[in-house]
């Protein structure tokens, strides 16, 4: 990668994915990583993975699943003697 080692790129990818920087810095990181096909590919794959995880974490469980989980919680004793 021009002017940057792949180790530096990994740190930049983490910074980019965790959104610890402003949009201008994110654009700069993308431009720098575009110079190295391997690093840019890592960014793209990681970005898709993080986006998908974010999407999944925002989805609500189907009502049937929620009802079964809540029912199981209600019948599960809390504490060794079942006292709450």
PDB file of C-alpha atoms in Angstrom, residues 13-46:
ATOM      1  CA  UNK A  13     -10.061  -0.143   9.121  1.00  0.00           C
ATOM      2  CA  UNK A  14     -10.936  -0.542  12.795  1.00  0.00           C
ATOM      3  CA  UNK A  15     -11.203   3.230  13.222  1.00  0.00           C
ATOM      4  CA  UNK A  16     -13.409   3.414  10.128  1.00  0.00           C
ATOM      5  CA  UNK A  17     -15.693   0.546  11.158  1.00  0.00           C
ATOM      6  CA  UNK A  18     -16.124   1.771  14.728  1.00  0.00           C
ATOM      7  CA  UNK A  19     -17.034   5.205  13.390  1.00  0.00           C
ATOM      8  CA  UNK A  20     -14.573   6.868  15.723  1.00  0.00           C
ATOM      9  CA  UNK A  21     -13.840   9.610  13.232  1.00  0.00           C
ATOM     10  CA  UNK A  22     -15.594  12.271  11.170  1.00  0.00           C
ATOM     11  CA  UNK A  23     -16.806  11.742   7.604  1.00  0.00           C
ATOM     12  CA  UNK A  24     -13.779  13.557   6.153  1.00  0.00           C
ATOM     13  CA  UNK A  25     -11.451  11.136   7.948  1.00  0.00           C
ATOM     14  CA  UNK A  26     -13.533   8.168   6.784  1.00  0.00           C
ATOM     15  CA  UNK A  27     -13.245   9.430   3.188  1.00  0.00           C
ATOM     16  CA  UNK A  28      -9.481   9.803   3.634  1.00  0.00           C
ATOM     17  CA  UNK A  29      -9.207   6.243   4.955  1.00  0.00           C
ATOM     18  CA  UNK A  30     -11.188   4.880   1.987  1.00  0.00           C
ATOM     19  CA  UNK A  31      -8.944   6.764  -0.469  1.00  0.00           C
ATOM     20  CA  UNK A  32      -5.774   5.483   1.206  1.00  0.00           C
ATOM     21  CA  UNK A  33      -7.004   1.905   1.317  1.00  0.00           C
ATOM     22  CA  UNK A  34      -8.062   2.061  -2.336  1.00  0.00           C
ATOM     23  CA  UNK A  35      -4.348   2.019  -3.221  1.00  0.00           C
ATOM     24  CA  UNK A  36      -4.033  -1.567  -1.938  1.00  0.00           C
ATOM     25  CA  UNK A  37      -6.484  -4.120  -3.346  1.00  0.00           C
ATOM     26  CA  UNK A  38      -6.037  -6.495  -0.400  1.00  0.00           C
ATOM     27  CA  UNK A  39      -6.592  -3.811   2.244  1.00  0.00           C
ATOM     28  CA  UNK A  40      -9.511  -2.264   0.372  1.00  0.00           C
ATOM     29  CA  UNK A  41     -11.069  -5.708  -0.019  1.00  0.00           C
ATOM     30  CA  UNK A  42     -10.690  -6.237   3.738  1.00  0.00           C
ATOM     31  CA  UNK A  43     -12.429  -2.919   4.355  1.00  0.00           C
ATOM     32  CA  UNK A  44     -15.332  -3.794   2.067  1.00  0.00           C
ATOM     33  CA  UNK A  45     -15.867  -7.264   3.558  1.00  0.00           C
ATOM     34  CA  UNK A  46     -15.583  -5.949   7.113  1.00  0.00           C
TER      35      UNK A  46
END
